[in-house]
Amino acid sequence: MTGLDEEGAVEAVARVGEQIVLEFPKDLYIPPDALAVILEAFEGPLDLLLYLIRKQNIDILDIPIAEVTRQYMRYIDLMQDMQLELAAEYLVMAAWLAEIKSRMLLPRPAPESAGDEGDPRLTLVRRLQEYEQLRQAAERLDALPLVARDVFPASVQLPPIERKPEPPHVSMDELLDALRAALQRAALIEHHHVQREAISVRERMSLILLRVAEGTVLLLDLLVPEEGRRGVVVSFLAMLELLKAGQIEVERDMDGLFTVSVRGACDA
């Protein structure tokens, strides 16, 4: 199968590298869906028309409708010969071009009386201009960096920040004074002391954390004299361990009393 252009010269049907092919080999088999990419190259009939116009360097405001219609119909015929299914909008455009071509053949009023509105191509020109503006805008947007295509979010995790516990706001001497006061109170009621099951420092740490989790507690309320000297010492050692770990804070209020709270609760 060969083609002739308007001057009668043989028209190339394909190009392989630098070699021009003038006709298809007779034993060449082309699968029906092998040329689907031809249709996918155009996003619709307006895109195809714009391609034909720009390829021929045609002024979009003065379209030679007969020539453009002929080239458009050649494309449609080629697609049908290749047994490629055409979208209905391509056929609708073909019918519209044929209508415009027919109206161009009819006598029209003088340009002075009809103006531009008398040109059958005017609606087509406007649609082509609008489509070209939209396509150019889409190309500009596509040129911008796109997440997951050009730009990828960083997935590097920051190393954990190790916070060193701050020293307590109360000096050790002041804490020891509070311990002495608690031991003195425990000694006053020693004869009322009832032997209880021994409790470890770790268990007392858990009990203190449960108490201060509910709110600020007076230090003297945690050093219970009724538990005897052993109980007071165990509670005091548990508080020292919690202070060292940075889990609680000990401060002195306006009345001079020591208070115990969860670390950071006072700042909130």
CSV table of C-alpha atoms in Angstrom, one decimal:
chain,number,residue,atom,x,y,z
A,1,MET,CA,0.0,0.0,0.0
A,2,THR,CA,1.5,3.3,-1.1
A,3,GLY,CA,0.2,6.9,-1.0
A,4,LEU,CA,0.5,9.9,-3.3
A,5,ASP,CA,0.6,13.5,-2.2
A,6,GLU,CA,-1.1,16.3,-4.0
A,7,GLU,CA,1.8,16.7,-6.5
A,8,GLY,CA,1.7,13.0,-7.4
A,9,ALA,CA,4.9,12.1,-5.7
A,10,VAL,CA,5.2,8.8,-3.7
A,11,GLU,CA,4.6,9.5,0.0
A,12,ALA,CA,6.6,7.6,2.6
A,13,VAL,CA,4.6,5.3,4.8
A,14,ALA,CA,7.3,4.8,7.5
A,15,ARG,CA,10.8,5.6,8.5
A,16,VAL,CA,13.2,3.0,10.0
A,17,GLY,CA,16.3,4.8,11.3
A,18,GLU,CA,17.6,6.7,8.3
A,19,GLN,CA,15.8,4.6,5.8
A,20,ILE,CA,12.5,5.7,4.3
A,21,VAL,CA,9.9,3.0,3.6
A,22,LEU,CA,7.7,3.7,0.6
A,23,GLU,CA,5.3,0.8,1.0
A,24,PHE,CA,4.4,-1.9,3.5
A,25,PRO,CA,6.0,-5.3,3.0
A,26,LYS,CA,3.3,-7.8,1.8
A,27,ASP,CA,4.3,-10.3,4.4
A,28,LEU,CA,4.2,-7.8,7.3
A,29,TYR,CA,1.8,-8.7,10.1
A,30,ILE,CA,0.7,-5.9,12.3
A,31,PRO,CA,-1.5,-6.9,15.4
A,32,PRO,CA,-4.8,-5.0,15.6
A,33,ASP,CA,-3.7,-3.3,18.8
A,34,ALA,CA,-0.1,-2.6,17.9
A,35,LEU,CA,-0.8,1.0,16.8
A,36,ALA,CA,-3.0,2.0,19.7
A,37,VAL,CA,-0.2,4.4,20.6
A,38,ILE,CA,-1.2,6.6,17.6
A,39,LEU,CA,-4.6,7.3,19.3
A,40,GLU,CA,-3.0,7.8,22.7
A,41,ALA,CA,-0.7,10.5,21.2
A,42,PHE,CA,-3.8,12.8,21.0
A,43,GLU,CA,-6.0,13.5,23.9
A,44,GLY,CA,-9.0,14.2,21.7
A,45,PRO,CA,-10.2,15.6,18.4
A,46,LEU,CA,-9.2,19.2,19.3
A,47,ASP,CA,-5.7,18.0,20.2
A,48,LEU,CA,-5.5,16.3,16.8
A,49,LEU,CA,-6.7,19.4,14.9
A,50,LEU,CA,-4.3,21.6,16.8
A,51,TYR,CA,-1.5,19.3,15.9
A,52,LEU,CA,-2.4,19.4,12.2
A,53,ILE,CA,-2.6,23.2,12.3
A,54,ARG,CA,0.7,23.7,14.1
A,55,LYS,CA,2.5,21.1,11.9
A,56,GLN,CA,1.5,23.1,8.8
A,57,ASN,CA,2.3,26.5,10.4
A,58,ILE,CA,-1.3,27.5,9.7
A,59,ASP,CA,-2.7,30.7,11.1
A,60,ILE,CA,-5.3,29.6,13.6
A,61,LEU,CA,-7.4,32.7,12.8
A,62,ASP,CA,-7.5,31.8,9.1
A,63,ILE,CA,-7.8,28.0,8.9
A,64,PRO,CA,-8.0,26.5,5.4
A,65,ILE,CA,-10.9,24.4,6.4
A,66,ALA,CA,-10.9,22.2,3.3
A,67,GLU,CA,-7.2,21.2,3.7
A,68,VAL,CA,-7.5,20.6,7.5
A,69,THR,CA,-10.7,18.6,6.9
A,70,ARG,CA,-8.9,16.4,4.3
A,71,GLN,CA,-6.0,15.7,6.6
A,72,TYR,CA,-8.3,15.0,9.5
A,73,MET,CA,-10.3,12.5,7.5
A,74,ARG,CA,-7.1,10.8,6.3
A,75,TYR,CA,-6.3,10.2,9.9
A,76,ILE,CA,-9.8,8.8,10.6
A,77,ASP,CA,-9.6,6.5,7.6
A,78,LEU,CA,-6.1,5.3,8.7
A,79,MET,CA,-7.4,4.4,12.1
A,80,GLN,CA,-10.4,2.5,10.6
A,81,ASP,CA,-8.1,0.7,8.2
A,82,MET,CA,-5.9,-0.4,11.1
A,83,GLN,CA,-9.1,-1.7,12.8
A,84,LEU,CA,-8.6,0.7,15.7
A,85,GLU,CA,-11.7,1.7,17.6
A,86,LEU,CA,-12.3,5.4,17.4
A,87,ALA,CA,-13.9,7.4,20.2
A,88,ALA,CA,-17.3,8.9,19.2
A,89,GLU,CA,-16.0,12.4,19.7
A,90,TYR,CA,-13.6,12.0,16.8
A,91,LEU,CA,-16.5,11.1,14.5
A,92,VAL,CA,-18.5,14.0,15.8
A,93,MET,CA,-15.6,16.4,15.0
A,94,ALA,CA,-15.4,14.9,11.5
A,95,ALA,CA,-19.1,15.6,10.9
A,96,TRP,CA,-18.7,19.2,12.3
A,97,LEU,CA,-15.7,19.8,10.0
A,98,ALA,CA,-17.7,18.6,7.0
A,99,GLU,CA,-20.5,20.9,8.0
A,100,ILE,CA,-18.2,23.9,8.2
A,101,LYS,CA,-16.6,23.0,4.9
A,102,SER,CA,-20.1,22.9,3.3
A,103,ARG,CA,-21.1,26.3,4.8
A,104,MET,CA,-17.8,27.8,3.5
A,105,LEU,CA,-18.9,26.9,0.0
A,106,LEU,CA,-22.2,28.7,0.3
A,107,PRO,CA,-22.4,32.4,-0.6
A,108,ARG,CA,-22.0,34.6,2.4
A,109,PRO,CA,-23.0,38.3,3.1
A,110,ALA,CA,-20.4,41.0,2.5
A,111,PRO,CA,-17.9,41.3,5.3
A,112,GLU,CA,-19.1,44.8,6.2
A,113,SER,CA,-22.6,43.6,7.0
A,114,ALA,CA,-21.9,40.2,8.4
A,115,GLY,CA,-18.7,40.9,10.5
A,116,ASP,CA,-16.7,38.1,12.0
A,117,GLU,CA,-19.9,36.3,13.2
A,118,GLY,CA,-20.7,35.3,9.6
A,119,ASP,CA,-17.5,33.1,9.4
A,120,PRO,CA,-18.5,29.4,10.0
A,121,ARG,CA,-15.1,28.8,11.4
A,122,LEU,CA,-15.4,31.2,14.3
A,123,THR,CA,-16.7,28.7,16.8
A,124,LEU,CA,-14.0,26.2,15.9
A,125,VAL,CA,-11.3,28.8,16.2
A,126,ARG,CA,-12.5,29.9,19.7
A,127,ARG,CA,-12.6,26.3,20.9
A,128,LEU,CA,-9.1,25.6,19.5
A,129,GLN,CA,-7.7,28.8,21.2
A,130,GLU,CA,-9.3,27.8,24.6
A,131,TYR,CA,-8.0,24.3,24.3
A,132,GLU,CA,-4.5,25.5,23.5
A,133,GLN,CA,-4.5,27.8,26.5
A,134,LEU,CA,-5.6,25.0,28.8
A,135,ARG,CA,-3.0,22.6,27.4
A,136,GLN,CA,-0.2,25.1,27.8
A,137,ALA,CA,-1.4,25.8,31.4
A,138,ALA,CA,-1.4,22.0,32.0
A,139,GLU,CA,2.2,21.7,30.6
A,140,ARG,CA,3.4,24.5,32.9
A,141,LEU,CA,1.8,22.8,35.9
A,142,ASP,CA,3.3,19.5,34.9
A,143,ALA,CA,6.8,21.1,34.7
A,144,LEU,CA,6.6,22.1,38.4
A,145,PRO,CA,8.2,19.7,40.9
A,146,LEU,CA,5.7,16.9,41.8
A,147,VAL,CA,5.8,15.0,45.0
A,148,ALA,CA,6.7,11.3,44.5
A,149,ARG,CA,7.8,12.1,40.9
A,150,ASP,CA,10.5,14.8,41.3
A,151,VAL,CA,10.5,15.4,45.0
A,152,PHE,CA,10.5,12.8,47.7
A,153,PRO,CA,9.9,13.4,51.4
A,154,ALA,CA,12.9,12.7,53.6
A,155,SER,CA,12.6,9.5,55.6
A,156,VAL,CA,15.6,10.0,57.8
A,157,GLN,CA,14.7,9.8,61.5
A,158,LEU,CA,16.3,12.1,63.9
A,159,PRO,CA,18.3,10.4,66.7
A,160,PRO,CA,16.5,10.3,70.0
A,161,ILE,CA,17.2,13.3,72.2
A,162,GLU,CA,18.5,12.1,75.6
A,163,ARG,CA,17.4,14.5,78.3
A,164,LYS,CA,19.5,14.5,81.4
A,165,PRO,CA,17.5,15.0,84.6
A,166,GLU,CA,17.9,18.4,86.1
A,167,PRO,CA,19.2,18.6,89.7
A,168,PRO,CA,16.4,19.0,92.3
A,169,HIS,CA,15.4,22.5,93.2
A,170,VAL,CA,15.9,21.6,96.9
A,171,SER,CA,19.3,21.0,98.4
A,172,MET,CA,20.2,17.7,99.9
A,173,ASP,CA,20.7,19.4,103.3
A,174,GLU,CA,17.1,20.6,103.2
A,175,LEU,CA,15.9,17.1,102.4
A,176,LEU,CA,18.0,15.6,105.2
A,177,ASP,CA,16.4,18.2,107.6
A,178,ALA,CA,13.0,16.9,106.5
A,179,LEU,CA,14.1,13.4,107.1
A,180,ARG,CA,15.2,14.2,110.6
A,181,ALA,CA,11.9,15.8,111.4
A,182,ALA,CA,10.0,12.8,110.1
A,183,LEU,CA,12.2,10.5,112.1
A,184,GLN,CA,11.6,12.5,115.3
A,185,ARG,CA,7.9,12.3,114.8
A,186,ALA,CA,8.2,8.6,114.2
A,187,ALA,CA,10.2,8.2,117.5
A,188,LEU,CA,7.4,10.0,119.4
A,189,ILE,CA,4.9,7.3,118.4
A,190,GLU,CA,7.3,4.4,118.4
A,191,HIS,CA,5.4,2.7,121.3
A,192,HIS,CA,2.3,2.7,119.1
A,193,HIS,CA,4.2,1.1,116.2
A,194,VAL,CA,2.7,-2.2,114.9
A,195,GLN,CA,5.1,-4.4,113.0
A,196,ARG,CA,4.2,-4.5,109.3
A,197,GLU,CA,5.5,-6.5,106.4
A,198,ALA,CA,8.7,-5.0,105.1
A,199,ILE,CA,8.4,-3.1,101.9
A,200,SER,CA,11.2,-2.7,99.4
A,201,VAL,CA,12.5,0.7,98.0
A,202,ARG,CA,11.3,-0.3,94.5
A,203,GLU,CA,7.8,-1.0,95.7
A,204,ARG,CA,7.7,2.3,97.6
A,205,MET,CA,8.9,4.1,94.4
A,206,SER,CA,5.8,2.8,92.6
A,207,LEU,CA,3.5,3.9,95.5
A,208,ILE,CA,5.0,7.4,95.5
A,209,LEU,CA,4.5,7.7,91.7
A,210,LEU,CA,0.9,6.7,92.1
A,211,ARG,CA,0.3,9.3,94.7
A,212,VAL,CA,2.0,12.2,92.9
A,213,ALA,CA,0.3,11.2,89.6
A,214,GLU,CA,-2.9,12.4,91.2
A,215,GLY,CA,-1.4,15.8,92.1
A,216,THR,CA,1.1,17.6,94.2
A,217,VAL,CA,1.7,15.9,97.6
A,218,LEU,CA,3.4,17.2,100.8
A,219,LEU,CA,6.6,15.5,101.4
A,220,LEU,CA,5.6,14.9,105.1
A,221,ASP,CA,2.6,13.0,103.8
A,222,LEU,CA,4.9,10.6,102.0
A,223,LEU,CA,7.1,10.1,105.1
A,224,VAL,CA,4.4,8.5,107.3
A,225,PRO,CA,5.5,8.4,111.0
A,226,GLU,CA,3.1,5.5,111.7
A,227,GLU,CA,5.3,3.2,109.6
A,228,GLY,CA,8.2,3.7,112.0
A,229,ARG,CA,11.8,4.7,111.3
A,230,ARG,CA,12.2,1.9,108.8
A,231,GLY,CA,9.2,3.0,106.8
A,232,VAL,CA,10.3,6.6,106.8
A,233,VAL,CA,13.8,5.7,105.7
A,234,VAL,CA,12.5,3.5,102.9
A,235,SER,CA,10.2,6.2,101.6
A,236,PHE,CA,13.0,8.8,101.7
A,237,LEU,CA,15.3,6.5,99.8
A,238,ALA,CA,12.6,5.9,97.2
A,239,MET,CA,12.1,9.6,96.7
A,240,LEU,CA,15.9,10.1,96.3
A,241,GLU,CA,15.9,7.4,93.6
A,242,LEU,CA,13.0,9.1,91.8
A,243,LEU,CA,14.7,12.5,92.0
A,244,LYS,CA,17.9,10.9,90.6
A,245,ALA,CA,15.9,9.4,87.7
A,246,GLY,CA,14.2,12.8,87.0
A,247,GLN,CA,10.7,11.4,87.6
A,248,ILE,CA,9.6,13.8,90.4
A,249,GLU,CA,10.4,17.3,91.6
A,250,VAL,CA,10.7,18.5,95.2
A,251,GLU,CA,10.1,22.2,95.8
A,252,ARG,CA,9.3,24.5,98.8
A,253,ASP,CA,6.0,26.4,98.7
A,254,MET,CA,5.1,29.8,100.1
A,255,ASP,CA,4.5,28.4,103.6
A,256,GLY,CA,8.0,26.8,103.6
A,257,LEU,CA,6.6,23.2,103.2
A,258,PHE,CA,8.2,20.7,100.9
A,259,THR,CA,6.0,19.5,98.0
A,260,VAL,CA,6.5,16.5,95.7
A,261,SER,CA,5.1,16.5,92.1
A,262,VAL,CA,5.6,14.7,88.8
A,263,ARG,CA,8.5,16.2,86.8
A,264,GLY,CA,7.2,18.9,84.5
A,265,ALA,CA,3.8,19.2,86.2
A,266,CYS,CA,4.7,22.5,87.8
A,267,ASP,CA,5.7,24.0,84.4
A,268,ALA,CA,2.4,23.0,82.9
